[in-house]
XYZ file of C-alpha atoms in Angstrom:
560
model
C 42.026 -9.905 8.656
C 38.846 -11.490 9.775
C 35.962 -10.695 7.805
C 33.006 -9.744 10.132
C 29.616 -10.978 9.948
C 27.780 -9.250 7.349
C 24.437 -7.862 8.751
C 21.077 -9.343 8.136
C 19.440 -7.302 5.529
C 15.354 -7.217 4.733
C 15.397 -9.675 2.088
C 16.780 -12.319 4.615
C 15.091 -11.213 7.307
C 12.112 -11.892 5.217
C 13.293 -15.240 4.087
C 14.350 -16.028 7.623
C 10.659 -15.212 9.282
C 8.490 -16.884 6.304
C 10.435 -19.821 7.882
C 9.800 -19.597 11.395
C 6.228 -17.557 11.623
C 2.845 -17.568 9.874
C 4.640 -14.539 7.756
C 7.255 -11.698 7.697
C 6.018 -8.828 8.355
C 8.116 -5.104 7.947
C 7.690 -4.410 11.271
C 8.901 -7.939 12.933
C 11.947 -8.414 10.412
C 12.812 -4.277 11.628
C 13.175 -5.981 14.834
C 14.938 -8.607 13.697
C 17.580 -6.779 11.935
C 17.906 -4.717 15.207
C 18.866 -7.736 17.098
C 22.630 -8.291 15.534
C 24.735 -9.176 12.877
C 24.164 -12.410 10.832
C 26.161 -14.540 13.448
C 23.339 -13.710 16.128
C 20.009 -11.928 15.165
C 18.152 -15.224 14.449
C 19.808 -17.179 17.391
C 18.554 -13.973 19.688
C 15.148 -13.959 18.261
C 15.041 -17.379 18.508
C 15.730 -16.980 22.265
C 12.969 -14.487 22.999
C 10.432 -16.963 21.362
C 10.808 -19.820 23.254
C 10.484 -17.949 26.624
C 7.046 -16.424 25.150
C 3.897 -17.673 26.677
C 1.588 -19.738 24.879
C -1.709 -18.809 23.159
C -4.060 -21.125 23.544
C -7.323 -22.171 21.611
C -9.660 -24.344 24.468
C -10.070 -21.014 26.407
C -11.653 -19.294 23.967
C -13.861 -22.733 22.980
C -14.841 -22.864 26.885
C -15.879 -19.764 27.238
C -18.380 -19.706 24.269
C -19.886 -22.606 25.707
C -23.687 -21.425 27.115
C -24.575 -21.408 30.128
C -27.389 -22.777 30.374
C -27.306 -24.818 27.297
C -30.428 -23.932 25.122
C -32.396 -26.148 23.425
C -30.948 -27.725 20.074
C -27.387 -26.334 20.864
C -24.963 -27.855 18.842
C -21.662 -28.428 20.310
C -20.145 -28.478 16.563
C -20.906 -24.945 16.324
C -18.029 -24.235 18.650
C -15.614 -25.433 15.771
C -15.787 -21.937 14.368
C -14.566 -20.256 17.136
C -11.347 -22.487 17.706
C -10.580 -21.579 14.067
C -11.096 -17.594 14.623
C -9.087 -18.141 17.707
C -6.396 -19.810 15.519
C -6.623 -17.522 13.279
C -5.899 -14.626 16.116
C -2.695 -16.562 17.429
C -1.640 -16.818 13.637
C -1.751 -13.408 12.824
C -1.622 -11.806 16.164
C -0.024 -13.746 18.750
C 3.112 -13.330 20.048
C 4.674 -16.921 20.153
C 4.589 -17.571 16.489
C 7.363 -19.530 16.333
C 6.001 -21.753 19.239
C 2.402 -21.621 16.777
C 4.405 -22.638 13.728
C 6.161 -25.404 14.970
C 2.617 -26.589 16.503
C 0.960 -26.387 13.237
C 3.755 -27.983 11.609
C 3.496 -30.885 14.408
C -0.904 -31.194 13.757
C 0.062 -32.197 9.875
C 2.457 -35.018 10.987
C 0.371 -36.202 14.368
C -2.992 -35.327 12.837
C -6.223 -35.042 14.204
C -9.206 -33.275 12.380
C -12.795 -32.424 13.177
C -14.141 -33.775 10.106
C -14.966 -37.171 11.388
C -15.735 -38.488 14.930
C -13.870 -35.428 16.256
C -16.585 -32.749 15.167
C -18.842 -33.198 18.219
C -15.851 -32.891 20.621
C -14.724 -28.685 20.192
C -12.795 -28.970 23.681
C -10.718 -32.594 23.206
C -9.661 -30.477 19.320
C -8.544 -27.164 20.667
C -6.819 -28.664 23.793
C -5.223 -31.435 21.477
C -3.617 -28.567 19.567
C -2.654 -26.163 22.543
C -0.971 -29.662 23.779
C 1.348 -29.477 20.526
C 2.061 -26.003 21.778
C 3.081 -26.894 25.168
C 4.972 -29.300 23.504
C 6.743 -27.652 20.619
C 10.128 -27.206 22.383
C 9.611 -29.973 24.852
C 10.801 -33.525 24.362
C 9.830 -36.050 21.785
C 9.058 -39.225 24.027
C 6.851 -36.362 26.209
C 4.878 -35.222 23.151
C 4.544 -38.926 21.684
C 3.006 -39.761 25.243
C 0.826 -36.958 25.244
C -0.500 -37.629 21.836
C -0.851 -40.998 22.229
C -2.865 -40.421 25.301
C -5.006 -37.548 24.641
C -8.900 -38.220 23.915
C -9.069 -36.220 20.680
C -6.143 -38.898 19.125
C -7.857 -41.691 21.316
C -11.549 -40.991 19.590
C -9.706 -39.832 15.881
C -7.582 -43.139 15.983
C -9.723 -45.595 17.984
C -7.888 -46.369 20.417
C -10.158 -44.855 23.486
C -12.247 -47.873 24.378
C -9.704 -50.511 22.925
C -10.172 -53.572 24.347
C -8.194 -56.462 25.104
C -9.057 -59.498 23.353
C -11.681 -62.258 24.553
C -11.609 -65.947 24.007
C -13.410 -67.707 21.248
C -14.580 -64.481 19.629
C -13.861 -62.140 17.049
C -13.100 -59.672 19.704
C -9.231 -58.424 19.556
C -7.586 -55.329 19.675
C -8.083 -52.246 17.258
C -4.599 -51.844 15.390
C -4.943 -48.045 13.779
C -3.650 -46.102 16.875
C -0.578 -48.781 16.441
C 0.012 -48.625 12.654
C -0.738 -44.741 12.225
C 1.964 -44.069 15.612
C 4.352 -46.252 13.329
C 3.939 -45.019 9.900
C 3.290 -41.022 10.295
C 4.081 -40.300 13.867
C 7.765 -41.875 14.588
C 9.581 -44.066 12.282
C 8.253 -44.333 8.739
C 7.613 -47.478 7.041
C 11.228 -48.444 5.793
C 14.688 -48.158 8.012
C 16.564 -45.179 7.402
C 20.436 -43.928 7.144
C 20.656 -40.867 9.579
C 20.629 -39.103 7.169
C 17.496 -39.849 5.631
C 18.420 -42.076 3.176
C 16.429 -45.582 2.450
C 18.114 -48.706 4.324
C 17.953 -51.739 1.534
C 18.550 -55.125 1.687
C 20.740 -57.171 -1.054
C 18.542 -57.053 -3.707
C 17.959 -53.243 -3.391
C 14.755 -53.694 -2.196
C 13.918 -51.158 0.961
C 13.810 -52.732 4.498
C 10.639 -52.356 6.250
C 10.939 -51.065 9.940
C 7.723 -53.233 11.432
C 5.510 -56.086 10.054
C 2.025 -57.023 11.392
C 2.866 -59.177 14.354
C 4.618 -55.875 15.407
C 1.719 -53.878 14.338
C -0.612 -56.701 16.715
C 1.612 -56.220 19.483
C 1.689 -52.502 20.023
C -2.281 -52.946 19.146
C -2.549 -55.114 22.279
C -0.437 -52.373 24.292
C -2.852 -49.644 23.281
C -5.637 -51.514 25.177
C -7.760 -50.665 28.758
C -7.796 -46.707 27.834
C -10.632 -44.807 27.778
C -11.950 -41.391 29.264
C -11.360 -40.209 32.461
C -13.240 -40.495 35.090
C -15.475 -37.681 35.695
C -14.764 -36.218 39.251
C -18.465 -36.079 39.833
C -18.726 -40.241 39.723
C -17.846 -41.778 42.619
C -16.429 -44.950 40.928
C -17.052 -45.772 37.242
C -16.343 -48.381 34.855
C -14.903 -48.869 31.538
C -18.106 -48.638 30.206
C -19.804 -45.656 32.122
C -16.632 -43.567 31.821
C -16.724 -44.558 28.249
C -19.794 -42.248 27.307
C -19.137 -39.267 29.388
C -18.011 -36.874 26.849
C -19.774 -33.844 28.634
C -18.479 -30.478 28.519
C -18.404 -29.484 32.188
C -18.324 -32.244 34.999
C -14.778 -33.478 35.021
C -13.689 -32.163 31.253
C -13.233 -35.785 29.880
C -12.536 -34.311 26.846
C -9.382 -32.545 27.874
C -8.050 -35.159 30.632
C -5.328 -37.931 29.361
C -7.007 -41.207 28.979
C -7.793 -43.616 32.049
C -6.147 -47.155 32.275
C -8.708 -49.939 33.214
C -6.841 -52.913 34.501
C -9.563 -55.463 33.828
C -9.324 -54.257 30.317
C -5.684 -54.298 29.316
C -4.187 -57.727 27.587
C -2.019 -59.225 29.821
C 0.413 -61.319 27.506
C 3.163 -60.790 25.809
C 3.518 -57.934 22.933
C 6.311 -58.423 20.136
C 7.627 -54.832 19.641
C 10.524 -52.762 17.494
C 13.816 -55.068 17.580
C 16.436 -53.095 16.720
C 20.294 -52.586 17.596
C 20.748 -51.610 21.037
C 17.219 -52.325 22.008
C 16.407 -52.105 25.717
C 13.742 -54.899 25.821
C 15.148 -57.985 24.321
C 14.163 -58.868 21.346
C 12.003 -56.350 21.655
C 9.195 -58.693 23.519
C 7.150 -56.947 26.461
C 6.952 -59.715 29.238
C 3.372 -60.720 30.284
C 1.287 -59.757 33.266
C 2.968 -55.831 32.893
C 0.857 -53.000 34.285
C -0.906 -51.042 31.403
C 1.163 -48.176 32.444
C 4.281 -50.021 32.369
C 3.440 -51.676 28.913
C 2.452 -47.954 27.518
C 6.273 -46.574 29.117
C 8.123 -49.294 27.623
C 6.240 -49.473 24.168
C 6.701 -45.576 24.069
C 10.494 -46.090 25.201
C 10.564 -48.801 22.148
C 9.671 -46.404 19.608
C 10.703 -43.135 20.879
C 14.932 -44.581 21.178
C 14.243 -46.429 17.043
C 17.353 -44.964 14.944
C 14.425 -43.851 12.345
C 12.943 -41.407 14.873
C 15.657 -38.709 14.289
C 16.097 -38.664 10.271
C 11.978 -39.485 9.885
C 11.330 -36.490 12.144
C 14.330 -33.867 11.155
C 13.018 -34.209 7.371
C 9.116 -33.649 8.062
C 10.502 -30.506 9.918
C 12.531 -29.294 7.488
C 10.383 -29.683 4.821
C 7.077 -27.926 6.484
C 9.481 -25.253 7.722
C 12.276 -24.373 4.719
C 12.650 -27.087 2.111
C 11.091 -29.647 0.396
C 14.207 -31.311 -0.908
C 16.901 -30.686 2.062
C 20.323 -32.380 1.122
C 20.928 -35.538 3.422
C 23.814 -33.868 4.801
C 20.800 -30.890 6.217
C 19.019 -33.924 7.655
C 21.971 -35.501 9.197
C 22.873 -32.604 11.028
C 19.453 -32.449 12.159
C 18.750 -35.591 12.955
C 22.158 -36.020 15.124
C 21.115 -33.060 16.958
C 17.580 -34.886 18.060
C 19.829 -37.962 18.515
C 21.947 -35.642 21.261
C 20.987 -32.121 21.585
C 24.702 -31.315 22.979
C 24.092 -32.173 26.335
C 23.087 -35.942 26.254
C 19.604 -35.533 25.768
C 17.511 -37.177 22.955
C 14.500 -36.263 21.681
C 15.208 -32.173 22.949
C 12.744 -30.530 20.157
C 13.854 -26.843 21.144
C 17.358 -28.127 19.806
C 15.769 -30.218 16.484
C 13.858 -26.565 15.696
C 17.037 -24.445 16.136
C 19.370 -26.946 13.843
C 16.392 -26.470 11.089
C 16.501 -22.935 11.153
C 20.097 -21.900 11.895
C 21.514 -24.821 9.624
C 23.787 -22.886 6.768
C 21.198 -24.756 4.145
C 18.475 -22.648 5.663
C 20.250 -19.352 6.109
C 22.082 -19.292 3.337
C 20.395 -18.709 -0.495
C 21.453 -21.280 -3.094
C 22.455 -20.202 -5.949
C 23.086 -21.838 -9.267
C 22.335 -24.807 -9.905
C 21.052 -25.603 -6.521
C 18.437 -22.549 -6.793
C 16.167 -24.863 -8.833
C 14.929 -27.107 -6.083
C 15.804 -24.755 -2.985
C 13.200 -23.452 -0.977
C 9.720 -24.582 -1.070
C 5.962 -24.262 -2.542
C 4.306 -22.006 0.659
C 1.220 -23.942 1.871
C -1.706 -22.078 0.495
C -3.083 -21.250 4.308
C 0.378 -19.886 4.721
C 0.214 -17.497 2.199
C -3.075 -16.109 3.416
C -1.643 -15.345 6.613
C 1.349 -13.660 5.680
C -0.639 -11.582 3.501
C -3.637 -11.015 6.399
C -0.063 -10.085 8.695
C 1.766 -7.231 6.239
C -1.559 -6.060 5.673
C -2.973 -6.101 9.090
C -5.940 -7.491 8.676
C -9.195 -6.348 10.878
C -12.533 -6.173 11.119
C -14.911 -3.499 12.465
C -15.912 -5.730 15.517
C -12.142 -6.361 16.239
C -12.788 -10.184 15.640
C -11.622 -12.437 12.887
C -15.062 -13.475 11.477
C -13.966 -16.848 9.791
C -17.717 -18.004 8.901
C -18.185 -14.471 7.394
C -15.331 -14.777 5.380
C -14.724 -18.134 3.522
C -17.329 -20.251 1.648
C -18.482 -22.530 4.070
C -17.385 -21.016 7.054
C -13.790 -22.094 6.633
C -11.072 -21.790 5.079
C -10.727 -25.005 3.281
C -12.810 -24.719 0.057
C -10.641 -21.842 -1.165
C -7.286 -22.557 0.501
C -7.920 -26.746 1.353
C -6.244 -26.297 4.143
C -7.473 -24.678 7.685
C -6.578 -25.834 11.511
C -7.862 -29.312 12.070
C -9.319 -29.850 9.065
C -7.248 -32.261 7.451
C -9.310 -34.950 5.181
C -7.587 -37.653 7.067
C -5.100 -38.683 9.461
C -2.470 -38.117 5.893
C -2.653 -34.401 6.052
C -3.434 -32.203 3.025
C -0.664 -33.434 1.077
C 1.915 -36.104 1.804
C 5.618 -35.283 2.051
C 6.809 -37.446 -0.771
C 4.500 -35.807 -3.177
C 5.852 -35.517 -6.420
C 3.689 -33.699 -9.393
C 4.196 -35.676 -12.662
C 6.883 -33.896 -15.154
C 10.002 -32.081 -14.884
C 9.971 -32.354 -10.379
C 9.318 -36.251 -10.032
C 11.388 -37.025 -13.360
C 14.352 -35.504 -11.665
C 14.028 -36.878 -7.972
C 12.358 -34.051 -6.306
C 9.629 -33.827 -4.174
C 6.771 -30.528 -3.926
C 4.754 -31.951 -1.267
C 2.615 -28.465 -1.327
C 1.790 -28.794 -4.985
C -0.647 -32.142 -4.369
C -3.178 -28.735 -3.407
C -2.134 -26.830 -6.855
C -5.549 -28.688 -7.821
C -7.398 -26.171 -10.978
C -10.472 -25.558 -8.439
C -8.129 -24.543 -5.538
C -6.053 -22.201 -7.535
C -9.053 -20.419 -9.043
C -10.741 -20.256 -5.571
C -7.551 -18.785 -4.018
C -6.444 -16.442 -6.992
C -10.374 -14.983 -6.206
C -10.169 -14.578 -2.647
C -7.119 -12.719 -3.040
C -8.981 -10.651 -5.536
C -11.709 -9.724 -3.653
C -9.833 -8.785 -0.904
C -7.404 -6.490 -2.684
C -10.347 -4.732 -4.213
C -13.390 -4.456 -2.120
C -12.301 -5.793 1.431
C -9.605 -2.863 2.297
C -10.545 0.080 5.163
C -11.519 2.484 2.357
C -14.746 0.018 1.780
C -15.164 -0.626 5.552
C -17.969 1.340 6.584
C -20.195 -0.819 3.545
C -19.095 -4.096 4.971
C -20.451 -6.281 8.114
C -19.282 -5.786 11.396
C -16.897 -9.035 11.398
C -15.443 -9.408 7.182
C -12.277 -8.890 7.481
C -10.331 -5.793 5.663
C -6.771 -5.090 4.422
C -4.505 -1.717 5.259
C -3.858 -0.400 2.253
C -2.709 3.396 3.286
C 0.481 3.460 2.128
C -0.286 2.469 -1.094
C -2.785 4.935 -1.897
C -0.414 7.532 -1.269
C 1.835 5.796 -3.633
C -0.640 4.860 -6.369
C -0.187 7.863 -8.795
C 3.151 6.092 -9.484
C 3.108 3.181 -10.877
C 6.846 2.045 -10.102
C 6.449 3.630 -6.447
C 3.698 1.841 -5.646
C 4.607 -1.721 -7.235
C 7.648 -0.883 -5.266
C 5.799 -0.727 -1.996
C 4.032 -3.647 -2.498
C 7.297 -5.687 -3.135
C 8.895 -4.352 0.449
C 5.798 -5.305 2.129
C 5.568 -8.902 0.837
C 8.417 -9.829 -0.743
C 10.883 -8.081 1.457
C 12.325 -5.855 -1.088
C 11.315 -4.627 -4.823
C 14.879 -6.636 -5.628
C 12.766 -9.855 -4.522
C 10.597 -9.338 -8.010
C 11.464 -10.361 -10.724
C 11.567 -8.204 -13.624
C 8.892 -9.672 -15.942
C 6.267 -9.399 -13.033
C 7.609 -5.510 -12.576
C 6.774 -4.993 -15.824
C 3.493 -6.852 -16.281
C 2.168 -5.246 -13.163
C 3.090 -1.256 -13.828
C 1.312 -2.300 -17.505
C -1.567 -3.171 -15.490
C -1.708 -0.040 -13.168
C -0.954 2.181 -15.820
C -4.161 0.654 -17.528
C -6.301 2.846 -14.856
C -5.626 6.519 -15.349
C -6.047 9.670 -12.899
C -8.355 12.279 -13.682
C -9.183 15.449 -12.278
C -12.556 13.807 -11.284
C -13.404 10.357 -9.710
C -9.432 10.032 -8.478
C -10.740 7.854 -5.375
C -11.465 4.961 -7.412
C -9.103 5.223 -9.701
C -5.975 4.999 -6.953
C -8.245 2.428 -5.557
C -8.064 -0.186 -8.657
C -4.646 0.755 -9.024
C -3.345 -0.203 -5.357
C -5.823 -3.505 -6.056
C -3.801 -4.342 -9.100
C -0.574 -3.908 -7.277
C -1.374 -6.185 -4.613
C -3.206 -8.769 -6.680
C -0.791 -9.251 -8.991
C 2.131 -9.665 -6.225
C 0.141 -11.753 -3.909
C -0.674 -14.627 -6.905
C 2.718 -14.438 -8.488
C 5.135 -17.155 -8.195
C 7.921 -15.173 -6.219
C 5.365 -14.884 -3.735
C 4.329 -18.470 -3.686
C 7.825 -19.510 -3.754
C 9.534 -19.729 0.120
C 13.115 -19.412 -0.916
């Protein structure tokens, strides 16, 4: 007899949403487990989320833009409200897949405000809803999109690149063209499809571009710049160049502008690779810019890296930090032909990383050492901010009332757009010194286990559980942001009930803890007694020590 599918129970459920969204939450992995056995809940879900609309951040940003401007405004200012807006599609919106797979897109093709960025609110918030639109799209669309987008143009220099004039030291910026290369598409060494390094006879890894490859995708990038604003009647390379404003023609949001006059004309030495289209991989001279750009794109977009280099980035910011190379294969064939022909199909690269039997199912022995992955520290805030259902009296999520410095960075070092630089928070082959890089492995997340961070974190976390929750919300301001903790007063007289609790709502099940937390953490609530008299604050510090000590253990940290 055939056995049927077994159906999906809480704790995978759990595992299967702290994959997909910004955090499982009781209510969403109910739902879930409504939707079907094992052999089709996720698949279903999966379905419904990529018909969702998409939240969007520039709205917001626009609409908190005064009108009329007063004196001394400071267009900066408007960063905080694309990160509260953020924060709202994180917790609250209803395409979090779509939102996930965006933020996991801004920390390989990353822009951030800190820099040249932090002036321009609009080009940052539409640069990320453009990773949205984008998420299930195509790759050589998004890589297009990116590469022409003013927030990637200003971040990267290439808006206002200019083609190179005789007899000076005038030539074409390369960092749009090495960063595209390196972080965006193909990696800096050739790659099996599977992920593994390509080497040549002495075992030394073959590099996938040099610098006369670098130079000629430089001299590609070359005679873009800002739109045009629609209330010019003609402008230049120069007077379009400086028209950032936020109103007449919303430069900041347009694709950038080709100026002919502008553009090097000559040959460009590209990717040469098997099966190239171009041969040798030379663009021919005297090309339209556009036509240069569509075949450069074309170049990279068809490499043989772009499947394994982007399947593993995906993998890893979404379920693993060390997949198997047979995970990536299967992942990267599927972006190589999504079943139908198509390359590139991203809705098709997202579903292999999360349906993949390495993803759904739980390793055990051995391979239960390295399965899974460190969450990212913003992550973990989120989930916790979702099973807790985090509010505010005003109804908004007040980020500058809430973190040290207005975000979330000095606590968490990590927040939307605020990367250091165009490497992310932490690179994906990060390996912490010891027992993980001795054997191989990689814990990308742990290059943020810094001392300060932890200690920053570990307090926020206190705080929260202990004097940010709705039994404190009539003493706080209109906009800090308080924690649900209902159930768990009702609980709190018992210690194992109410650890319990706390378990199902972040772990996904009290069979998720392990026992030496259980016991640590009923010592610890037992620690505060009941009396007859002050009882309010008593269950109070008790439901604070249950969710503190869940919310900084390792089982909660861990993504299994």
């Amino acid at each position: 007899a055939v056995t049927p599918p077994a159906p999906v129970g809480k704790a995978e459920a759990f595992r299967f949403l702290n994959q997909s969204t910004f955090g499982a939450t009781e209510a969403e992995a109910t739902r879930l487990m409504g939707l079907g056995d094992s052999s089709n809940a996720y698949s279903r879900w999966i379905d419904a989320e990529i018909n969702k609309p998409v939240s969007l951040l520039r709205p917001s940003v626009e609409a908190a833009y005064p009108n009329p401007v007063p004196t001394g405004f400071s267009p900066a200012s408007l960063n905080t409200i694309r990160q509260e807006r953020w924060f709202a599609n994180a917790l609250r919106g209803e395409d979090q897949l779509r939102q996930r797979v965006a933020f996991a897109l801004s920390q390989i093709m990353v822009v951030s405000q800190i820099g040249a960025l932090n002036d321009l609110p609009f080009a940052h918030a539409d640069y990320h809803d453009m990773l949205a639109r984008n998420a299930f799209g195509n790759f050589r669309t998004l890589l297009e999109d990116v590469t022409l987008h003013p927030a990637m143009g200003i971040y990267l220099s290439m808006l206002g690149n200019r083609r190179a004039v005789a007899n000076t030291n005038l030539r074409p910026d390369e960092n749009y063209a090495r960063e595209m290369m390196q972080l965006f598409s193909i990696g800096l060494v050739q790659l099996d499809i599977d992920g593994s390094v390509k080497t040549d006879a002495t075992g030394q890894p073959l590099p996938t571009y040099d610098q006369a490859i670098i130079e000629g995708f430089a001299r590609v990038f070359t005679g873009w710049t800002w739109a045009c604003p629609s209330t010019l009647p003609t402008c230049t390379f120069t007077t379009a160049r400086v028209q950032t404003g936020f109103t007449a023609g919303y430069n900041q949001v347009k694709p950038m502008q080709l100026y002919a006059d502008q553009h090097e004309a000559g040959t460009k030495q590209l990717l040469n690779y098997t099966g190239v289209a171009l041969p040798g991989g030379l663009v021919p001279a005297n090309q339209t810019g556009a036509k240069d750009l569509a075949d450069a794109l074309d170049n990279v977009f068809n490499h043989p890296n772009v499947g394994p280099f982007i399947a593993k980035q995906l993998i890893q910011k979404l379920v693993t930090s060390n997949p198997s190379r047979a995970y990536v294969q299967r992942v990267a064939e599927r972006f190589n032909n999504d079943g139908t022909g198509r390359r590139g199909n991203l809705e098709a690269v997202v579903r292999a990383v999360l349906l993949d039997t390495e993803a759904r199912n739980a390793a055990s022995g051995s391979g239960a050492a390295v399965a899974g992955k460190l969450k990212e520290p913003l992550l973990r805030l989120t989930q916790f901010w979702r099973a807790y259902g985090v509010t505010s009296a005003s109804g908004k999520l007040g980020v500058a009332r809430n973190f040290s410095g207005g975000t979330p960075s000095a606590q968490f070092g990590q927040g939307q757009g605020l990367s250091p630089s165009v490497f992310n928070f932490f690179s994906p082959s990060y390996a912490p010194p010891g027992e993980i890089a001795d054997g191989g492995f990689v814990a990308p997340e742990m290059q943020l286990a810094t001392e300060i961070l932890a200690a920053s974190s570990t307090n926020f976390f206190y705080t929260q559980a202990f004097s940010r929750t709705q039994a404190q919300a009539a003493n706080l301001n209109a906009d800090d942001m308080y924690i649900t903790t209902t159930d768990e007063l009702a609980l709190a007289g018992d210690s194992e009930a109410l650890i319990n609790r706390v378990a199902e709502k972040l772990l996904g099940g009290a069979g998720q803890m392990s026992a030496a937390l259980k016991t640590e953490a009923k010592a610890q609530i037992e620690r505060t007694t009941v009396p007859a008299t002050n009882q309010t604050t008593a269950l109070a510090t008790r439901t604070g020590d249950a969710i503190y000590f869940v919310v900084t253990s390792p089982e909660y940290a861990l993504q299994r």
